[in-house]
């Protein structure tokens, strides 16, 4: 199967999981990116079961609206039984690098309040150690150079994310992103806490303190369900 076919496979598997495990009339959390889009497309056929969704980005809000799914502000919601999102990398304990699509801050906020975090990914995203994918760090623009120096001191190579015309990429929150290459992240939880503590960092794209509870991993053999909760 192609990577797109694998994404559709796990998107459908996530919709099946949500339909089987999440009560009717609730609000679900939805992530950002091409794999999350496959989940949105799959869950749209069952949208009558749910009050609506909390979105992690402007792009996801638009796709949900296209399917006629009501989008709630997180401040309107008392509980979120499930959050479904993709990953750029995921390690054997469910820690992830996320943010390739630029929505890491809102993704982390929605994930933090969800009862269950379901990661959906193709098998290429499973790695023994995080760091092969450049680590996104969303920063307040005035702190970009200062944060870059600190990331370099960690052994990384920070690169400002830019658009096709060479302008700085601006997040939905009005900030910039440094993509940090050449890191080997043996302790993602500790590195997440360290970088998040630096003044000027909005958030780092390490999801370790709140990692995935499950991963629905698509491969040629089908969809593998991995449960990380016993490792915590």
mmCIF file of C-alpha atoms in Angstrom:
data_model
loop_
_atom_site.group_PDB
_atom_site.id
_atom_site.type_symbol
_atom_site.label_atom_id
_atom_site.label_comp_id
_atom_site.label_asym_id
_atom_site.label_seq_id
_atom_site.Cartn_x
_atom_site.Cartn_y
_atom_site.Cartn_z
ATOM 1 C CA UNK A 1 0.000 0.000 0.000
ATOM 2 C CA UNK A 2 1.044 3.587 -0.540
ATOM 3 C CA UNK A 3 1.555 5.912 2.415
ATOM 4 C CA UNK A 4 -1.733 7.649 1.591
ATOM 5 C CA UNK A 5 -3.534 4.302 1.642
ATOM 6 C CA UNK A 6 -1.996 3.500 5.026
ATOM 7 C CA UNK A 7 -3.157 6.874 6.349
ATOM 8 C CA UNK A 8 -6.701 6.170 5.197
ATOM 9 C CA UNK A 9 -6.495 2.721 6.787
ATOM 10 C CA UNK A 10 -5.556 4.066 10.217
ATOM 11 C CA UNK A 11 -7.995 6.972 9.861
ATOM 12 C CA UNK A 12 -10.798 4.479 9.431
ATOM 13 C CA UNK A 13 -9.468 2.346 12.299
ATOM 14 C CA UNK A 14 -9.527 5.415 14.552
ATOM 15 C CA UNK A 15 -13.105 6.197 13.541
ATOM 16 C CA UNK A 16 -14.061 2.593 14.342
ATOM 17 C CA UNK A 17 -12.326 2.873 17.738
ATOM 18 C CA UNK A 18 -14.073 6.135 18.602
ATOM 19 C CA UNK A 19 -17.475 4.854 17.507
ATOM 20 C CA UNK A 20 -17.041 1.728 19.631
ATOM 21 C CA UNK A 21 -15.625 3.382 22.764
ATOM 22 C CA UNK A 22 -16.872 6.961 22.990
ATOM 23 C CA UNK A 23 -20.451 7.609 24.147
ATOM 24 C CA UNK A 24 -22.910 9.279 21.834
ATOM 25 C CA UNK A 25 -23.537 12.963 22.398
ATOM 26 C CA UNK A 26 -19.975 13.786 23.415
ATOM 27 C CA UNK A 27 -17.385 16.117 21.899
ATOM 28 C CA UNK A 28 -14.196 14.625 20.491
ATOM 29 C CA UNK A 29 -10.747 16.173 20.012
ATOM 30 C CA UNK A 30 -9.236 16.216 16.536
ATOM 31 C CA UNK A 31 -5.625 16.830 15.543
ATOM 32 C CA UNK A 32 -3.970 18.341 12.501
ATOM 33 C CA UNK A 33 -2.304 16.978 9.389
ATOM 34 C CA UNK A 34 -2.865 14.560 6.544
ATOM 35 C CA UNK A 35 -3.439 11.520 8.771
ATOM 36 C CA UNK A 36 -5.831 13.426 11.038
ATOM 37 C CA UNK A 37 -7.669 14.522 7.901
ATOM 38 C CA UNK A 38 -8.244 10.860 7.067
ATOM 39 C CA UNK A 39 -9.809 10.398 10.488
ATOM 40 C CA UNK A 40 -12.047 13.436 9.942
ATOM 41 C CA UNK A 41 -13.192 12.056 6.599
ATOM 42 C CA UNK A 42 -13.933 8.656 8.161
ATOM 43 C CA UNK A 43 -15.750 9.964 11.246
ATOM 44 C CA UNK A 44 -17.902 12.304 9.128
ATOM 45 C CA UNK A 45 -20.154 9.390 8.188
ATOM 46 C CA UNK A 46 -21.012 9.034 11.888
ATOM 47 C CA UNK A 47 -21.162 12.718 12.816
ATOM 48 C CA UNK A 48 -24.746 12.356 14.061
ATOM 49 C CA UNK A 49 -23.352 10.388 17.061
ATOM 50 C CA UNK A 50 -21.453 13.395 18.415
ATOM 51 C CA UNK A 51 -22.183 16.935 19.522
ATOM 52 C CA UNK A 52 -19.129 18.059 17.610
ATOM 53 C CA UNK A 53 -15.378 18.418 17.934
ATOM 54 C CA UNK A 54 -12.619 20.530 19.425
ATOM 55 C CA UNK A 55 -10.099 21.436 16.732
ATOM 56 C CA UNK A 56 -6.335 21.851 17.084
ATOM 57 C CA UNK A 57 -5.862 24.246 14.155
ATOM 58 C CA UNK A 58 -7.491 26.607 11.702
ATOM 59 C CA UNK A 59 -6.988 24.025 8.942
ATOM 60 C CA UNK A 60 -8.713 21.279 10.940
ATOM 61 C CA UNK A 61 -11.581 23.610 11.796
ATOM 62 C CA UNK A 62 -12.107 24.243 8.091
ATOM 63 C CA UNK A 63 -12.119 20.532 7.240
ATOM 64 C CA UNK A 64 -14.550 19.713 10.058
ATOM 65 C CA UNK A 65 -16.839 22.504 8.886
ATOM 66 C CA UNK A 66 -16.751 21.142 5.325
ATOM 67 C CA UNK A 67 -18.232 17.922 6.688
ATOM 68 C CA UNK A 68 -20.862 19.768 8.712
ATOM 69 C CA UNK A 69 -19.275 18.877 12.058
ATOM 70 C CA UNK A 70 -19.789 21.553 14.698
ATOM 71 C CA UNK A 71 -16.559 22.938 16.140
ATOM 72 C CA UNK A 72 -16.436 23.972 19.798
ATOM 73 C CA UNK A 73 -13.973 26.234 21.540
ATOM 74 C CA UNK A 74 -12.155 24.227 24.191
ATOM 75 C CA UNK A 75 -13.300 26.730 26.805
ATOM 76 C CA UNK A 76 -16.877 25.583 26.178
ATOM 77 C CA UNK A 77 -16.132 21.946 26.956
ATOM 78 C CA UNK A 78 -15.995 20.334 30.389
ATOM 79 C CA UNK A 79 -14.521 17.006 29.301
ATOM 80 C CA UNK A 80 -12.935 15.477 26.238
ATOM 81 C CA UNK A 81 -13.098 11.668 26.194
ATOM 82 C CA UNK A 82 -10.727 11.189 23.266
ATOM 83 C CA UNK A 83 -8.172 13.038 21.156
ATOM 84 C CA UNK A 84 -7.094 11.584 17.799
ATOM 85 C CA UNK A 85 -3.996 12.880 16.048
ATOM 86 C CA UNK A 86 -1.005 11.798 13.991
ATOM 87 C CA UNK A 87 2.700 11.931 14.790
ATOM 88 C CA UNK A 88 5.924 12.666 12.972
ATOM 89 C CA UNK A 89 7.707 10.064 15.125
ATOM 90 C CA UNK A 90 6.641 7.798 17.980
ATOM 91 C CA UNK A 91 8.941 5.782 20.251
ATOM 92 C CA UNK A 92 8.388 2.462 22.083
ATOM 93 C CA UNK A 93 6.851 4.228 25.125
ATOM 94 C CA UNK A 94 4.418 6.417 23.195
ATOM 95 C CA UNK A 95 6.460 9.632 23.318
ATOM 96 C CA UNK A 96 6.197 11.568 20.069
ATOM 97 C CA UNK A 97 7.612 14.341 17.964
ATOM 98 C CA UNK A 98 4.758 16.401 16.563
ATOM 99 C CA UNK A 99 4.455 19.767 14.874
ATOM 100 C CA UNK A 100 5.440 19.097 11.294
ATOM 101 C CA UNK A 101 2.168 20.749 10.335
ATOM 102 C CA UNK A 102 2.827 23.724 12.596
ATOM 103 C CA UNK A 103 -0.016 23.138 15.073
ATOM 104 C CA UNK A 104 2.035 21.767 17.996
ATOM 105 C CA UNK A 105 0.855 24.253 20.633
ATOM 106 C CA UNK A 106 -2.857 23.774 20.108
ATOM 107 C CA UNK A 107 -2.354 20.042 19.658
ATOM 108 C CA UNK A 108 -0.596 19.876 23.014
ATOM 109 C CA UNK A 109 -3.344 21.887 24.715
ATOM 110 C CA UNK A 110 -6.119 19.638 23.409
ATOM 111 C CA UNK A 111 -4.119 16.495 24.171
ATOM 112 C CA UNK A 112 -3.496 17.678 27.736
ATOM 113 C CA UNK A 113 -7.196 17.709 28.616
ATOM 114 C CA UNK A 114 -8.189 14.513 26.807
ATOM 115 C CA UNK A 115 -8.914 11.333 28.717
ATOM 116 C CA UNK A 116 -7.471 9.107 25.970
ATOM 117 C CA UNK A 117 -4.922 10.110 23.326
ATOM 118 C CA UNK A 118 -5.064 7.920 20.227
ATOM 119 C CA UNK A 119 -2.112 8.332 17.862
ATOM 120 C CA UNK A 120 -2.665 7.273 14.260
ATOM 121 C CA UNK A 121 0.375 6.709 12.067
ATOM 122 C CA UNK A 122 1.898 4.558 9.385
ATOM 123 C CA UNK A 123 4.695 2.185 10.337
ATOM 124 C CA UNK A 124 7.423 4.541 9.080
ATOM 125 C CA UNK A 125 6.714 6.807 12.058
ATOM 126 C CA UNK A 126 7.703 4.163 14.628
ATOM 127 C CA UNK A 127 11.319 4.686 15.719
ATOM 128 C CA UNK A 128 13.535 3.302 18.511
ATOM 129 C CA UNK A 129 14.792 6.786 19.477
ATOM 130 C CA UNK A 130 13.273 10.173 18.651
ATOM 131 C CA UNK A 131 15.210 12.773 16.701
ATOM 132 C CA UNK A 132 15.395 11.643 13.098
ATOM 133 C CA UNK A 133 12.572 14.063 12.350
ATOM 134 C CA UNK A 134 13.538 17.677 13.079
ATOM 135 C CA UNK A 135 12.105 18.789 16.433
ATOM 136 C CA UNK A 136 9.753 21.792 16.082
ATOM 137 C CA UNK A 137 9.938 24.516 18.720
ATOM 138 C CA UNK A 138 7.360 27.305 18.569
ATOM 139 C CA UNK A 139 8.918 30.554 19.778
ATOM 140 C CA UNK A 140 7.927 34.160 20.347
ATOM 141 C CA UNK A 141 9.628 35.934 17.415
ATOM 142 C CA UNK A 142 11.786 38.264 19.532
ATOM 143 C CA UNK A 143 13.297 35.222 21.290
ATOM 144 C CA UNK A 144 14.152 33.282 18.131
ATOM 145 C CA UNK A 145 17.906 33.937 18.126
ATOM 146 C CA UNK A 146 18.315 33.476 21.869
ATOM 147 C CA UNK A 147 16.422 30.188 21.791
ATOM 148 C CA UNK A 148 18.434 29.126 18.756
ATOM 149 C CA UNK A 149 21.676 29.546 20.699
ATOM 150 C CA UNK A 150 20.368 27.377 23.530
ATOM 151 C CA UNK A 151 19.248 24.676 21.100
ATOM 152 C CA UNK A 152 22.661 24.738 19.454
ATOM 153 C CA UNK A 153 24.256 24.254 22.876
ATOM 154 C CA UNK A 154 22.234 21.049 23.190
ATOM 155 C CA UNK A 155 23.883 19.772 20.016
ATOM 156 C CA UNK A 156 21.031 20.579 17.661
ATOM 157 C CA UNK A 157 20.975 22.618 14.462
ATOM 158 C CA UNK A 158 17.984 24.997 14.618
ATOM 159 C CA UNK A 159 16.555 26.172 11.299
ATOM 160 C CA UNK A 160 13.850 28.810 11.008
ATOM 161 C CA UNK A 161 10.806 27.372 9.242
ATOM 162 C CA UNK A 162 9.900 29.440 6.188
ATOM 163 C CA UNK A 163 7.149 29.495 3.583
ATOM 164 C CA UNK A 164 7.662 28.783 -0.105
ATOM 165 C CA UNK A 165 8.437 32.459 -0.732
ATOM 166 C CA UNK A 166 11.102 32.483 1.993
ATOM 167 C CA UNK A 167 9.158 34.415 4.623
ATOM 168 C CA UNK A 168 9.051 33.088 8.205
ATOM 169 C CA UNK A 169 6.277 30.558 8.711
ATOM 170 C CA UNK A 170 3.755 32.018 11.172
ATOM 171 C CA UNK A 171 1.688 29.709 13.354
ATOM 172 C CA UNK A 172 -2.015 30.087 14.099
ATOM 173 C CA UNK A 173 -0.858 31.754 17.333
ATOM 174 C CA UNK A 174 1.264 34.389 15.552
ATOM 175 C CA UNK A 175 4.621 32.851 16.423
ATOM 176 C CA UNK A 176 7.570 31.312 14.556
ATOM 177 C CA UNK A 177 8.969 27.776 14.497
ATOM 178 C CA UNK A 178 12.542 26.571 14.793
ATOM 179 C CA UNK A 179 13.034 23.059 13.409
ATOM 180 C CA UNK A 180 15.932 21.438 15.261
ATOM 181 C CA UNK A 181 17.924 18.853 13.340
ATOM 182 C CA UNK A 182 20.516 16.302 14.468
ATOM 183 C CA UNK A 183 19.167 15.598 17.945
ATOM 184 C CA UNK A 184 19.172 12.112 19.463
ATOM 185 C CA UNK A 185 16.550 12.213 22.195
ATOM 186 C CA UNK A 186 17.075 9.445 24.734
ATOM 187 C CA UNK A 187 15.018 11.132 27.492
ATOM 188 C CA UNK A 188 12.158 12.968 25.750
ATOM 189 C CA UNK A 189 10.322 13.783 28.973
ATOM 190 C CA UNK A 190 13.348 15.565 30.479
ATOM 191 C CA UNK A 191 14.162 17.423 27.262
ATOM 192 C CA UNK A 192 10.556 18.514 26.896
ATOM 193 C CA UNK A 193 10.558 19.977 30.412
ATOM 194 C CA UNK A 194 13.908 21.702 29.866
ATOM 195 C CA UNK A 195 13.032 23.420 26.592
ATOM 196 C CA UNK A 196 9.530 24.378 27.715
ATOM 197 C CA UNK A 197 11.069 26.226 30.676
ATOM 198 C CA UNK A 198 13.075 28.627 28.502
ATOM 199 C CA UNK A 199 11.624 32.151 28.286
ATOM 200 C CA UNK A 200 10.336 32.735 24.776
ATOM 201 C CA UNK A 201 9.423 29.116 24.064
ATOM 202 C CA UNK A 202 5.703 28.704 23.506
ATOM 203 C CA UNK A 203 5.984 24.930 23.335
ATOM 204 C CA UNK A 204 8.258 22.213 22.043
ATOM 205 C CA UNK A 205 6.992 19.472 19.763
ATOM 206 C CA UNK A 206 7.876 16.699 22.204
ATOM 207 C CA UNK A 207 4.784 14.914 23.484
ATOM 208 C CA UNK A 208 6.269 12.857 26.303
ATOM 209 C CA UNK A 209 4.755 14.245 29.497
ATOM 210 C CA UNK A 210 1.449 13.619 27.761
ATOM 211 C CA UNK A 211 2.241 10.903 25.260
ATOM 212 C CA UNK A 212 -0.091 8.591 23.395
ATOM 213 C CA UNK A 213 -2.219 6.083 25.276
ATOM 214 C CA UNK A 214 -2.672 4.001 22.151
ATOM 215 C CA UNK A 215 -1.223 3.945 18.668
ATOM 216 C CA UNK A 216 -3.085 2.575 15.676
ATOM 217 C CA UNK A 217 -0.132 1.783 13.422
ATOM 218 C CA UNK A 218 -0.758 0.969 9.789
ATOM 219 C CA UNK A 219 1.435 -1.351 7.730
ATOM 220 C CA UNK A 220 1.135 -3.830 4.874
ATOM 221 C CA UNK A 221 -0.019 -6.374 7.474
ATOM 222 C CA UNK A 222 -2.938 -4.182 8.570
ATOM 223 C CA UNK A 223 -3.472 -2.046 11.672
ATOM 224 C CA UNK A 224 -1.561 -2.872 14.858
ATOM 225 C CA UNK A 225 -2.939 -1.541 18.153
ATOM 226 C CA UNK A 226 -0.188 -0.625 20.627
ATOM 227 C CA UNK A 227 -1.120 0.174 24.250
ATOM 228 C CA UNK A 228 1.466 2.287 26.099
ATOM 229 C CA UNK A 229 -0.364 2.754 29.383
ATOM 230 C CA UNK A 230 1.370 -0.118 31.167
ATOM 231 C CA UNK A 231 4.777 1.482 30.468
ATOM 232 C CA UNK A 232 4.028 4.542 32.606
#
